[in-house]
mmCIF file of C-alpha atoms in Angstrom:
data_model
loop_
_atom_site.group_PDB
_atom_site.id
_atom_site.type_symbol
_atom_site.label_atom_id
_atom_site.label_comp_id
_atom_site.label_asym_id
_atom_site.label_seq_id
_atom_site.Cartn_x
_atom_site.Cartn_y
_atom_site.Cartn_z
ATOM 1 C CA MET A 24 -5.551 -4.923 -21.343
ATOM 2 C CA PRO A 25 -1.965 -4.600 -20.069
ATOM 3 C CA GLU A 26 -1.307 -4.043 -16.402
ATOM 4 C CA THR A 27 1.293 -2.037 -14.588
ATOM 5 C CA VAL A 28 2.413 -1.346 -11.097
ATOM 6 C CA ARG A 29 0.484 1.551 -9.788
ATOM 7 C CA ASP A 30 2.854 3.995 -8.189
ATOM 8 C CA ARG A 31 6.455 4.459 -7.840
ATOM 9 C CA ARG A 32 8.096 6.747 -10.290
ATOM 10 C CA PRO A 33 8.760 10.429 -9.775
ATOM 11 C CA ARG A 34 6.383 11.715 -12.463
ATOM 12 C CA ARG A 35 3.516 9.428 -11.569
ATOM 13 C CA ALA A 36 1.047 9.378 -8.872
ATOM 14 C CA ARG A 37 2.208 6.765 -6.411
ATOM 15 C CA GLY A 38 -12.227 2.364 15.722
ATOM 16 C CA ARG A 39 -14.494 1.600 17.337
ATOM 17 C CA ALA A 40 -18.152 1.251 16.390
ATOM 18 C CA ALA A 41 -18.333 4.903 15.399
ATOM 19 C CA ALA A 42 -15.132 4.710 13.388
ATOM 20 C CA ALA A 43 -16.227 1.489 11.711
ATOM 21 C CA ALA A 44 -19.542 3.042 10.751
ATOM 22 C CA ALA A 45 -17.698 5.999 9.277
ATOM 23 C CA VAL A 46 -15.476 3.708 7.261
ATOM 24 C CA LEU A 47 -18.592 2.128 5.801
ATOM 25 C CA THR A 48 -19.186 5.452 4.148
ATOM 26 C CA VAL A 49 -15.609 5.484 3.004
ATOM 27 C CA LEU A 50 -16.071 2.085 1.455
ATOM 28 C CA SER A 51 -16.975 3.944 -1.670
ATOM 29 C CA LEU A 52 -13.520 5.446 -1.996
ATOM 30 C CA ASN A 53 -12.056 4.932 -5.464
ATOM 31 C CA LEU A 54 -8.477 3.729 -5.808
ATOM 32 C CA THR A 55 -6.534 5.345 -8.579
ATOM 33 C CA ALA A 56 -3.034 4.712 -7.439
ATOM 34 C CA CYS A 57 -2.396 1.556 -9.378
ATOM 35 C CA ASN A 58 -3.813 1.339 -12.840
ATOM 36 C CA ASP A 59 -1.146 -0.764 -14.412
ATOM 37 C CA ASP A 60 0.566 -3.805 -13.052
ATOM 38 C CA PRO A 61 2.546 -2.881 -9.976
ATOM 39 C CA GLN A 62 5.795 -1.299 -10.812
ATOM 40 C CA PRO A 63 8.251 0.081 -8.319
ATOM 41 C CA ASN A 64 7.753 3.793 -8.799
ATOM 42 C CA ALA A 65 11.174 4.514 -9.988
ATOM 43 C CA ALA A 66 14.440 3.009 -10.984
ATOM 44 C CA PRO A 67 16.970 2.703 -8.158
ATOM 45 C CA SER A 68 18.527 6.061 -7.463
ATOM 46 C CA ALA A 69 22.060 6.520 -8.646
ATOM 47 C CA GLY A 70 24.547 5.536 -6.031
ATOM 48 C CA ALA A 71 21.884 3.979 -3.806
ATOM 49 C CA SER A 72 23.443 1.566 -1.358
ATOM 50 C CA LYS A 73 22.373 -2.050 -1.817
ATOM 51 C CA PRO A 74 22.122 -4.394 1.126
ATOM 52 C CA GLY A 75 24.371 -7.429 0.923
ATOM 53 C CA ILE A 76 21.693 -9.885 -0.143
ATOM 54 C CA ASP A 77 22.333 -12.992 -2.187
ATOM 55 C CA LEU A 78 19.432 -13.207 -4.655
ATOM 56 C CA LYS A 79 19.882 -16.950 -5.071
ATOM 57 C CA ASP A 80 19.701 -17.365 -1.317
ATOM 58 C CA ILE A 81 16.411 -15.468 -1.192
ATOM 59 C CA GLN A 82 14.958 -17.518 -4.018
ATOM 60 C CA ALA A 83 15.952 -20.673 -2.189
ATOM 61 C CA GLN A 84 13.904 -19.469 0.786
ATOM 62 C CA LEU A 85 10.681 -19.058 -1.157
ATOM 63 C CA ALA A 86 9.693 -22.717 -1.037
ATOM 64 C CA ASN A 87 10.070 -22.713 2.743
ATOM 65 C CA MET A 88 8.289 -19.441 3.522
ATOM 66 C CA LYS A 89 4.994 -21.137 4.356
ATOM 67 C CA ASN A 90 6.733 -22.861 7.265
ATOM 68 C CA TRP A 91 8.491 -19.795 8.644
ATOM 69 C CA ASN A 92 8.076 -18.873 12.301
ATOM 70 C CA SER A 93 8.635 -15.448 13.876
ATOM 71 C CA ASP A 94 12.383 -15.976 14.051
ATOM 72 C CA ASP A 95 12.560 -16.865 10.357
ATOM 73 C CA TRP A 96 10.693 -13.678 9.418
ATOM 74 C CA GLU A 97 13.016 -11.624 11.595
ATOM 75 C CA LYS A 98 16.105 -13.244 10.103
ATOM 76 C CA PHE A 99 14.891 -12.425 6.598
ATOM 77 C CA ALA A 100 14.024 -8.854 7.577
ATOM 78 C CA SER A 101 17.506 -8.346 8.994
ATOM 79 C CA GLN A 102 18.977 -9.470 5.657
ATOM 80 C CA LEU A 103 17.159 -6.685 3.851
ATOM 81 C CA GLY A 104 19.044 -4.031 5.738
ATOM 82 C CA PHE A 105 16.266 -1.520 6.423
ATOM 83 C CA LYS A 106 17.782 1.167 8.622
ATOM 84 C CA PRO A 107 15.472 3.590 10.424
ATOM 85 C CA GLU A 108 16.491 7.141 9.675
ATOM 86 C CA ASP A 109 16.829 9.926 12.195
ATOM 87 C CA PHE A 110 13.322 11.216 12.695
ATOM 88 C CA GLN A 111 14.568 14.718 13.342
ATOM 89 C CA ALA A 112 15.959 14.713 9.789
ATOM 90 C CA ILE A 113 12.687 13.401 8.379
ATOM 91 C CA LYS A 114 10.615 15.794 10.469
ATOM 92 C CA GLY A 115 11.803 18.833 8.529
ATOM 93 C CA TYR A 116 12.242 17.028 5.222
ATOM 94 C CA TRP A 117 8.562 16.649 4.338
ATOM 95 C CA ASP A 118 7.742 20.316 4.167
ATOM 96 C CA LEU A 119 4.582 21.694 2.568
ATOM 97 C CA GLY A 120 6.216 22.009 -0.851
ATOM 98 C CA LYS A 121 7.344 18.376 -1.032
ATOM 99 C CA LEU A 122 4.038 17.049 0.278
ATOM 100 C CA GLN A 123 2.097 18.902 -2.399
ATOM 101 C CA THR A 124 4.404 18.202 -5.337
ATOM 102 C CA ALA A 125 5.253 14.509 -4.860
ATOM 103 C CA GLN A 126 4.125 12.419 -7.806
ATOM 104 C CA GLY A 127 2.654 8.954 -7.873
ATOM 105 C CA VAL A 128 4.429 6.303 -9.832
ATOM 106 C CA LYS A 129 3.200 5.848 -13.356
ATOM 107 C CA PRO A 130 2.376 2.320 -14.485
ATOM 108 C CA LYS A 131 4.047 0.653 -17.404
ATOM 109 C CA GLU A 132 2.473 -1.855 -19.722
ATOM 110 C CA ALA A 133 3.138 -5.445 -18.887
ATOM 111 C CA ASN A 134 3.056 -8.526 -21.028
ATOM 112 C CA ALA A 135 0.794 -10.773 -19.013
ATOM 113 C CA GLN A 136 2.338 -14.139 -18.378
ATOM 114 C CA GLN A 137 0.253 -17.079 -19.502
ATOM 115 C CA ALA A 138 -0.908 -19.586 -16.929
ATOM 116 C CA ARG A 139 -3.598 -22.183 -16.575
ATOM 117 C CA THR A 140 -7.098 -20.841 -16.259
ATOM 118 C CA PRO A 141 -7.911 -18.285 -15.155
ATOM 119 C CA SER A 142 -4.841 -16.450 -16.402
ATOM 120 C CA ARG A 143 -4.587 -12.687 -16.795
ATOM 121 C CA ALA A 144 -5.213 -13.037 -20.521
ATOM 122 C CA GLU A 145 -8.263 -15.245 -20.136
ATOM 123 C CA VAL A 146 -10.465 -13.221 -17.803
ATOM 124 C CA THR A 147 -12.967 -10.519 -18.669
ATOM 125 C CA PHE A 148 -12.532 -7.627 -16.278
ATOM 126 C CA PRO A 149 -15.460 -5.723 -14.739
ATOM 127 C CA THR A 150 -16.779 -2.513 -16.224
ATOM 128 C CA ALA A 151 -14.913 0.569 -15.052
ATOM 129 C CA ILE A 152 -16.360 2.306 -11.989
ATOM 130 C CA PRO A 153 -15.712 6.064 -11.904
ATOM 131 C CA ALA A 154 -13.757 7.050 -8.821
ATOM 132 C CA ARG A 155 -15.549 9.466 -6.538
ATOM 133 C CA PRO A 156 -14.000 12.071 -4.242
ATOM 134 C CA GLU A 157 -14.674 11.871 -0.518
ATOM 135 C CA LYS A 158 -16.650 14.863 0.679
ATOM 136 C CA HIS A 159 -14.751 17.465 2.735
ATOM 137 C CA PRO A 160 -14.197 17.473 5.608
ATOM 138 C CA TYR A 161 -13.444 13.755 5.534
ATOM 139 C CA SER A 162 -15.493 11.693 7.981
ATOM 140 C CA PRO A 163 -13.727 10.444 11.142
ATOM 141 C CA GLY A 164 -13.708 6.872 9.842
ATOM 142 C CA THR A 165 -11.714 7.789 6.766
ATOM 143 C CA ALA A 166 -8.814 8.939 8.947
ATOM 144 C CA VAL A 167 -7.486 5.358 8.690
ATOM 145 C CA VAL A 168 -6.637 6.149 5.053
ATOM 146 C CA GLY A 169 -3.673 8.359 4.228
ATOM 147 C CA LYS A 170 -0.824 9.121 1.858
ATOM 148 C CA ILE A 171 2.605 7.533 1.961
ATOM 149 C CA PHE A 172 5.579 9.583 0.823
ATOM 150 C CA MET A 173 9.043 8.331 -0.040
ATOM 151 C CA GLU A 174 12.257 9.736 -1.447
ATOM 152 C CA ILE A 175 13.228 8.050 -4.712
ATOM 153 C CA SER A 176 16.393 10.084 -5.205
ATOM 154 C CA GLU A 177 17.754 13.243 -3.638
ATOM 155 C CA LYS A 178 15.424 15.422 -5.721
ATOM 156 C CA SER A 179 12.712 12.956 -6.618
ATOM 157 C CA TYR A 180 9.725 12.108 -4.463
ATOM 158 C CA ALA A 181 6.788 9.775 -4.968
ATOM 159 C CA GLU A 182 3.579 8.944 -3.217
ATOM 160 C CA CYS A 183 1.301 6.007 -2.508
ATOM 161 C CA SER A 184 -1.623 5.330 -0.191
ATOM 162 C CA GLY A 185 -1.951 3.277 2.989
ATOM 163 C CA THR A 186 -4.279 2.167 5.785
ATOM 164 C CA VAL A 187 -3.946 2.126 9.569
ATOM 165 C CA ILE A 188 -4.535 -1.466 10.692
ATOM 166 C CA ALA A 189 -5.127 -3.000 14.112
ATOM 167 C CA ASP A 190 -2.166 -4.303 16.125
ATOM 168 C CA PRO A 191 -2.988 -7.596 17.913
ATOM 169 C CA GLN A 192 -0.203 -6.950 20.417
ATOM 170 C CA HIS A 193 -1.347 -3.404 21.233
ATOM 171 C CA PRO A 194 -5.165 -3.244 21.030
ATOM 172 C CA GLY A 195 -6.373 0.314 20.608
ATOM 173 C CA LYS A 196 -2.810 1.624 20.287
ATOM 174 C CA SER A 197 -1.659 0.554 16.841
ATOM 175 C CA ASN A 198 1.185 2.173 14.933
ATOM 176 C CA LEU A 199 0.878 -0.189 11.952
ATOM 177 C CA VAL A 200 0.184 0.854 8.352
ATOM 178 C CA TRP A 201 -0.649 -1.540 5.488
ATOM 179 C CA THR A 202 0.392 -0.692 1.931
ATOM 180 C CA ALA A 203 1.889 -2.210 -1.246
ATOM 181 C CA ALA A 204 5.411 -3.651 -1.281
ATOM 182 C CA HIS A 205 6.269 -1.557 -4.334
ATOM 183 C CA CYS A 206 5.555 1.558 -2.258
ATOM 184 C CA VAL A 207 8.431 0.822 0.121
ATOM 185 C CA HIS A 208 10.931 -1.402 -1.738
ATOM 186 C CA GLU A 209 12.341 -1.302 -5.293
ATOM 187 C CA GLY A 210 11.976 -5.035 -5.859
ATOM 188 C CA LYS A 211 14.463 -7.374 -7.502
ATOM 189 C CA GLY A 212 18.033 -6.145 -7.112
ATOM 190 C CA GLY A 213 16.895 -3.076 -5.215
ATOM 191 C CA THR A 214 16.569 -1.718 -1.716
ATOM 192 C CA PHE A 215 14.144 0.236 0.431
ATOM 193 C CA PHE A 216 13.157 3.772 -0.446
ATOM 194 C CA LYS A 217 14.267 6.573 1.868
ATOM 195 C CA LYS A 218 12.344 8.771 4.292
ATOM 196 C CA ILE A 219 9.184 6.655 4.058
ATOM 197 C CA SER A 220 6.420 8.493 5.917
ATOM 198 C CA PHE A 221 2.642 8.301 6.370
ATOM 199 C CA VAL A 222 0.237 11.254 6.496
ATOM 200 C CA PRO A 223 -3.213 10.139 7.726
ATOM 201 C CA SER A 224 -6.294 11.935 6.387
ATOM 202 C CA TYR A 225 -4.180 14.050 4.012
ATOM 203 C CA ASN A 226 -6.007 17.293 3.055
ATOM 204 C CA LYS A 227 -8.963 16.402 5.274
ATOM 205 C CA SER A 228 -10.454 19.898 5.180
ATOM 206 C CA GLY A 229 -9.982 20.377 1.438
ATOM 207 C CA ALA A 230 -7.786 23.431 2.020
ATOM 208 C CA ALA A 231 -5.275 22.195 -0.594
ATOM 209 C CA SER A 232 -7.888 21.287 -3.211
ATOM 210 C CA GLY A 233 -7.902 23.063 -6.545
ATOM 211 C CA ASN A 234 -4.342 24.338 -6.180
ATOM 212 C CA LYS A 235 -5.368 26.445 -3.197
ATOM 213 C CA LYS A 236 -2.772 27.662 -0.748
ATOM 214 C CA ALA A 237 -2.814 25.636 2.442
ATOM 215 C CA THR A 238 -0.808 25.413 5.619
ATOM 216 C CA PHE A 239 1.214 22.376 6.653
ATOM 217 C CA GLU A 240 -1.296 21.688 9.440
ATOM 218 C CA GLN A 241 -4.170 21.711 6.926
ATOM 219 C CA VAL A 242 -2.393 19.287 4.609
ATOM 220 C CA ALA A 243 -1.250 17.009 7.443
ATOM 221 C CA PRO A 244 -3.926 17.408 10.158
ATOM 222 C CA PHE A 245 -2.561 14.492 12.215
ATOM 223 C CA GLY A 246 1.094 15.118 11.429
ATOM 224 C CA VAL A 247 3.750 13.095 9.612
ATOM 225 C CA TRP A 248 4.517 9.579 10.873
ATOM 226 C CA ALA A 249 7.896 8.152 9.871
ATOM 227 C CA ALA A 250 8.507 4.441 9.266
ATOM 228 C CA ASP A 251 10.983 2.876 11.676
ATOM 229 C CA ALA A 252 10.396 -0.745 10.620
ATOM 230 C CA VAL A 253 9.031 -2.323 7.427
ATOM 231 C CA ARG A 254 8.159 -5.847 6.293
ATOM 232 C CA VAL A 255 7.837 -7.296 2.773
ATOM 233 C CA THR A 256 8.046 -10.895 1.539
ATOM 234 C CA PRO A 257 11.028 -12.566 -0.171
ATOM 235 C CA TYR A 258 8.837 -12.944 -3.263
ATOM 236 C CA TRP A 259 8.855 -9.190 -3.758
ATOM 237 C CA THR A 260 12.556 -8.662 -3.059
ATOM 238 C CA ALA A 261 13.512 -11.559 -5.341
ATOM 239 C CA GLU A 262 11.108 -10.918 -8.235
ATOM 240 C CA GLY A 263 9.422 -7.512 -7.923
ATOM 241 C CA GLY A 264 9.631 -5.298 -10.977
ATOM 242 C CA GLU A 265 8.226 -2.400 -12.937
ATOM 243 C CA THR A 266 5.215 -4.274 -14.287
ATOM 244 C CA GLY A 267 2.683 -6.797 -13.085
ATOM 245 C CA GLY A 268 3.632 -10.442 -12.760
ATOM 246 C CA PRO A 269 3.900 -13.279 -10.245
ATOM 247 C CA ALA A 270 5.549 -10.970 -7.684
ATOM 248 C CA SER A 271 2.381 -8.842 -7.732
ATOM 249 C CA GLN A 272 0.650 -11.704 -5.973
ATOM 250 C CA TYR A 273 2.794 -10.802 -2.950
ATOM 251 C CA ASP A 274 2.737 -7.032 -3.434
ATOM 252 C CA PHE A 275 1.887 -6.052 0.141
ATOM 253 C CA ALA A 276 3.838 -4.532 3.021
ATOM 254 C CA ILE A 277 3.461 -3.455 6.645
ATOM 255 C CA MET A 278 5.135 -0.458 8.255
ATOM 256 C CA HIS A 279 5.551 0.504 11.876
ATOM 257 C CA VAL A 280 5.555 4.281 12.268
ATOM 258 C CA HIS A 281 6.204 6.770 15.032
ATOM 259 C CA ASN A 282 5.128 10.344 15.586
ATOM 260 C CA GLU A 283 7.084 13.560 15.787
ATOM 261 C CA ASP A 284 7.798 13.117 19.480
ATOM 262 C CA GLY A 285 8.831 9.491 19.282
ATOM 263 C CA GLY A 286 6.362 8.953 22.110
ATOM 264 C CA GLY A 287 2.971 10.108 23.307
ATOM 265 C CA LYS A 288 -0.210 8.834 21.700
ATOM 266 C CA SER A 289 -0.165 6.025 19.159
ATOM 267 C CA LEU A 290 -1.311 6.556 15.575
ATOM 268 C CA GLU A 291 -4.589 4.756 16.295
ATOM 269 C CA GLU A 292 -5.276 6.913 19.354
ATOM 270 C CA THR A 293 -4.403 10.057 17.407
ATOM 271 C CA ILE A 294 -6.783 9.446 14.496
ATOM 272 C CA GLY A 295 -9.480 7.631 16.489
ATOM 273 C CA GLY A 296 -9.392 4.122 15.078
ATOM 274 C CA SER A 297 -7.849 1.351 13.001
ATOM 275 C CA VAL A 298 -9.095 -1.415 10.710
ATOM 276 C CA PRO A 299 -8.751 -5.169 11.339
ATOM 277 C CA VAL A 300 -7.350 -7.319 8.516
ATOM 278 C CA TRP A 301 -9.571 -10.044 7.052
ATOM 279 C CA PHE A 302 -7.125 -12.686 5.917
ATOM 280 C CA ASN A 303 -8.191 -15.340 3.410
ATOM 281 C CA ALA A 304 -11.132 -13.230 2.233
ATOM 282 C CA GLN A 305 -12.058 -15.121 -0.937
ATOM 283 C CA ALA A 306 -13.856 -13.283 -3.738
ATOM 284 C CA ASP A 307 -16.936 -15.494 -3.425
ATOM 285 C CA ALA A 308 -17.319 -14.453 0.225
ATOM 286 C CA VAL A 309 -17.166 -10.715 -0.540
ATOM 287 C CA PRO A 310 -20.248 -9.596 -2.511
ATOM 288 C CA SER A 311 -19.096 -5.966 -2.646
ATOM 289 C CA LEU A 312 -16.055 -3.917 -1.683
ATOM 290 C CA SER A 313 -14.599 -0.443 -1.862
ATOM 291 C CA ALA A 314 -11.098 0.700 -2.760
ATOM 292 C CA TYR A 315 -9.636 3.939 -1.391
ATOM 293 C CA GLY A 316 -6.628 5.998 -2.288
ATOM 294 C CA TYR A 317 -5.085 9.272 -3.419
ATOM 295 C CA PRO A 318 -4.708 8.981 -7.225
ATOM 296 C CA ALA A 319 -2.277 11.536 -8.612
ATOM 297 C CA ASP A 320 -1.998 10.856 -12.333
ATOM 298 C CA THR A 321 -4.281 12.690 -14.770
ATOM 299 C CA PRO A 322 -7.139 13.469 -14.382
ATOM 300 C CA PHE A 323 -6.390 13.461 -10.642
ATOM 301 C CA ASP A 324 -3.874 15.612 -8.790
ATOM 302 C CA GLY A 325 -3.132 13.617 -5.632
ATOM 303 C CA GLN A 326 -4.871 16.112 -3.352
ATOM 304 C CA GLU A 327 -8.181 14.269 -2.996
ATOM 305 C CA LEU A 328 -9.176 11.035 -1.287
ATOM 306 C CA GLU A 329 -11.041 9.006 -3.896
ATOM 307 C CA HIS A 330 -12.879 5.706 -3.779
ATOM 308 C CA CYS A 331 -14.407 3.107 -6.070
ATOM 309 C CA ASP A 332 -17.353 1.102 -4.790
ATOM 310 C CA SER A 333 -17.867 -2.212 -6.475
ATOM 311 C CA GLY A 334 -21.303 -3.741 -6.117
ATOM 312 C CA VAL A 335 -20.149 -7.063 -7.538
ATOM 313 C CA LYS A 336 -17.678 -9.756 -6.566
ATOM 314 C CA ALA A 337 -14.086 -9.236 -7.629
ATOM 315 C CA THR A 338 -12.736 -10.943 -10.736
ATOM 316 C CA VAL A 339 -10.019 -13.467 -9.861
ATOM 317 C CA TYR A 340 -6.970 -14.181 -12.019
ATOM 318 C CA GLY A 341 -3.356 -15.222 -11.653
ATOM 319 C CA TYR A 342 0.079 -14.874 -13.195
ATOM 320 C CA ASP A 343 1.344 -17.937 -11.324
ATOM 321 C CA LEU A 344 -1.551 -20.172 -10.305
ATOM 322 C CA SER A 345 0.502 -21.866 -7.611
ATOM 323 C CA ARG A 346 0.320 -18.598 -5.671
ATOM 324 C CA PRO A 347 -2.581 -16.733 -4.059
ATOM 325 C CA PRO A 348 -4.583 -15.044 -6.861
ATOM 326 C CA MET A 349 -5.106 -11.398 -7.709
ATOM 327 C CA GLN A 350 -8.584 -9.915 -7.266
ATOM 328 C CA SER A 351 -9.680 -7.101 -9.554
ATOM 329 C CA ILE A 352 -12.488 -4.551 -9.739
ATOM 330 C CA GLY A 353 -13.454 -1.880 -12.221
ATOM 331 C CA CYS A 354 -12.030 1.496 -11.133
ATOM 332 C CA THR A 355 -10.695 4.649 -12.794
ATOM 333 C CA MET A 356 -8.162 5.587 -10.119
ATOM 334 C CA THR A 357 -4.647 6.202 -11.346
ATOM 335 C CA GLY A 358 -1.113 6.195 -9.967
ATOM 336 C CA GLY A 359 -0.858 7.340 -6.372
ATOM 337 C CA SER A 360 -3.637 5.015 -5.275
ATOM 338 C CA SER A 361 -1.154 2.157 -5.010
ATOM 339 C CA GLY A 362 -1.140 0.624 -1.567
ATOM 340 C CA GLY A 363 -4.584 2.034 -0.808
ATOM 341 C CA GLY A 364 -6.904 -0.215 1.176
ATOM 342 C CA TRP A 365 -9.638 -2.476 -0.145
ATOM 343 C CA PHE A 366 -12.482 -2.702 2.365
ATOM 344 C CA ALA A 367 -15.376 -5.083 2.900
ATOM 345 C CA VAL A 368 -17.809 -5.819 5.702
ATOM 346 C CA GLN A 369 -17.621 -9.002 7.744
ATOM 347 C CA ASN A 370 -20.052 -9.530 10.638
ATOM 348 C CA LYS A 371 -21.111 -5.890 10.371
ATOM 349 C CA LYS A 372 -17.523 -4.705 10.776
ATOM 350 C CA VAL A 373 -15.371 -2.962 8.189
ATOM 351 C CA MET A 374 -12.261 -4.994 7.390
ATOM 352 C CA LEU A 375 -9.186 -4.550 5.183
ATOM 353 C CA ILE A 376 -9.065 -7.345 2.583
ATOM 354 C CA GLY A 377 -6.314 -6.120 0.259
ATOM 355 C CA ASN A 378 -4.437 -3.200 -1.280
ATOM 356 C CA THR A 379 -4.103 -1.679 -4.726
ATOM 357 C CA SER A 380 -1.189 -3.268 -6.529
ATOM 358 C CA VAL A 381 -1.692 -3.024 -10.267
ATOM 359 C CA GLY A 382 -4.045 -1.652 -12.874
ATOM 360 C CA ASN A 383 -4.202 -1.276 -16.634
ATOM 361 C CA THR A 384 -2.994 1.520 -18.889
ATOM 362 C CA GLN A 385 -6.584 2.410 -19.770
ATOM 363 C CA ASN A 386 -7.244 3.222 -16.103
ATOM 364 C CA THR A 387 -10.362 1.062 -16.019
ATOM 365 C CA MET A 388 -9.409 -1.560 -13.417
ATOM 366 C CA LEU A 389 -7.357 -2.185 -10.290
ATOM 367 C CA ALA A 390 -6.089 -5.417 -8.776
ATOM 368 C CA SER A 391 -5.034 -6.498 -5.294
ATOM 369 C CA PRO A 392 -3.199 -9.560 -4.023
ATOM 370 C CA THR A 393 -5.315 -11.950 -1.940
ATOM 371 C CA LEU A 394 -4.096 -11.770 1.654
ATOM 372 C CA THR A 395 -3.750 -15.416 2.620
ATOM 373 C CA ASP A 396 -1.894 -17.198 5.441
ATOM 374 C CA ASP A 397 1.458 -15.973 4.107
ATOM 375 C CA ALA A 398 0.339 -12.382 4.692
ATOM 376 C CA ARG A 399 -1.141 -13.282 8.073
ATOM 377 C CA LYS A 400 2.078 -14.932 9.261
ATOM 378 C CA MET A 401 4.133 -11.915 8.215
ATOM 379 C CA TYR A 402 1.705 -9.640 10.037
ATOM 380 C CA GLU A 403 1.678 -11.708 13.231
ATOM 381 C CA ALA A 404 5.471 -12.173 13.265
ATOM 382 C CA PHE A 405 5.980 -8.435 12.802
ATOM 383 C CA ALA A 406 3.595 -7.581 15.634
ATOM 384 C CA GLN A 407 5.281 -10.105 17.928
ATOM 385 C CA LYS A 408 8.699 -8.703 17.124
ATOM 386 C CA LEU A 409 7.573 -5.170 17.899
ATOM 387 C CA ALA A 410 6.002 -6.317 21.154
ATOM 388 C CA LYS A 411 9.424 -7.541 22.319
#
């Protein structure tokens, strides 16, 4: 059962107590954005500028990443050359037409790399769980889930999914969004995508469902939030590719976004909540989980929030067993669900435990990296940097 990166190519689909309770309902959301091993939605656009990064230098940093402090993370981020774009240019760029015609990235088959047990080739994946659409209008708790849009080339757009997460430095006022690394960066030899933006609770009312005509406000009820800072790991920038592999085990990213005014209310205040991240959530400690996203590949069209609710523990496997493992569930979501959140309950609170990274070409399963201390350190360093 080959795997591929869920979304990234043009013709492929890339709180409080009340809010937490609402998300519990959303925990049934089915992720369809990443059915095949994670693949950066599209090939680098022609003429795209590449930051001056020495690949060998990045690879040399991998062994030391576990010991990085906030300054080390910031130094690496500065090497990647992400440059925030003028929000006024982005503000008018994502018009109604682009938002409704962006395509999720289509997964490619991957030759699973052999490793000691349990390797990708040695596990038996769970039975497929049909994705289910969230009922319109979406509940308040599901507002933490949204669509991520990016420009792949001047006339090519793609989409993924993402989740609003809590900011430890700004409680109750977070502007942080969790997603997959392949939704923001091309991977090995590549650079960041352009005009990366987040639309929370996309098509909340259902006005755009079934090819219906909708207004911009109906499609983006909480507006468009542009990324002004992004973080990925050196594993992704050094090794990330079009199909699943060892880099998939670090296929996660965090974005900081801002609203149309560049001020005013935070994203969390605007939508009414955020979700804490449960780092080091091992499969044995999570008896059930739900994956959410906006699948866009057939039979989906990217207009509906879907979810898959797994009543069993995730299946664990690895490409490189020296790295944190992948966790997989049965799910029929397709491209476009990439980056979408995986949710579980800890101490009666809904938590983010992962994100859709890869799936298989049969669209029967999805997999997420396990968010261990490496992910936590990146998250904490990013929040500290922003606080300064």
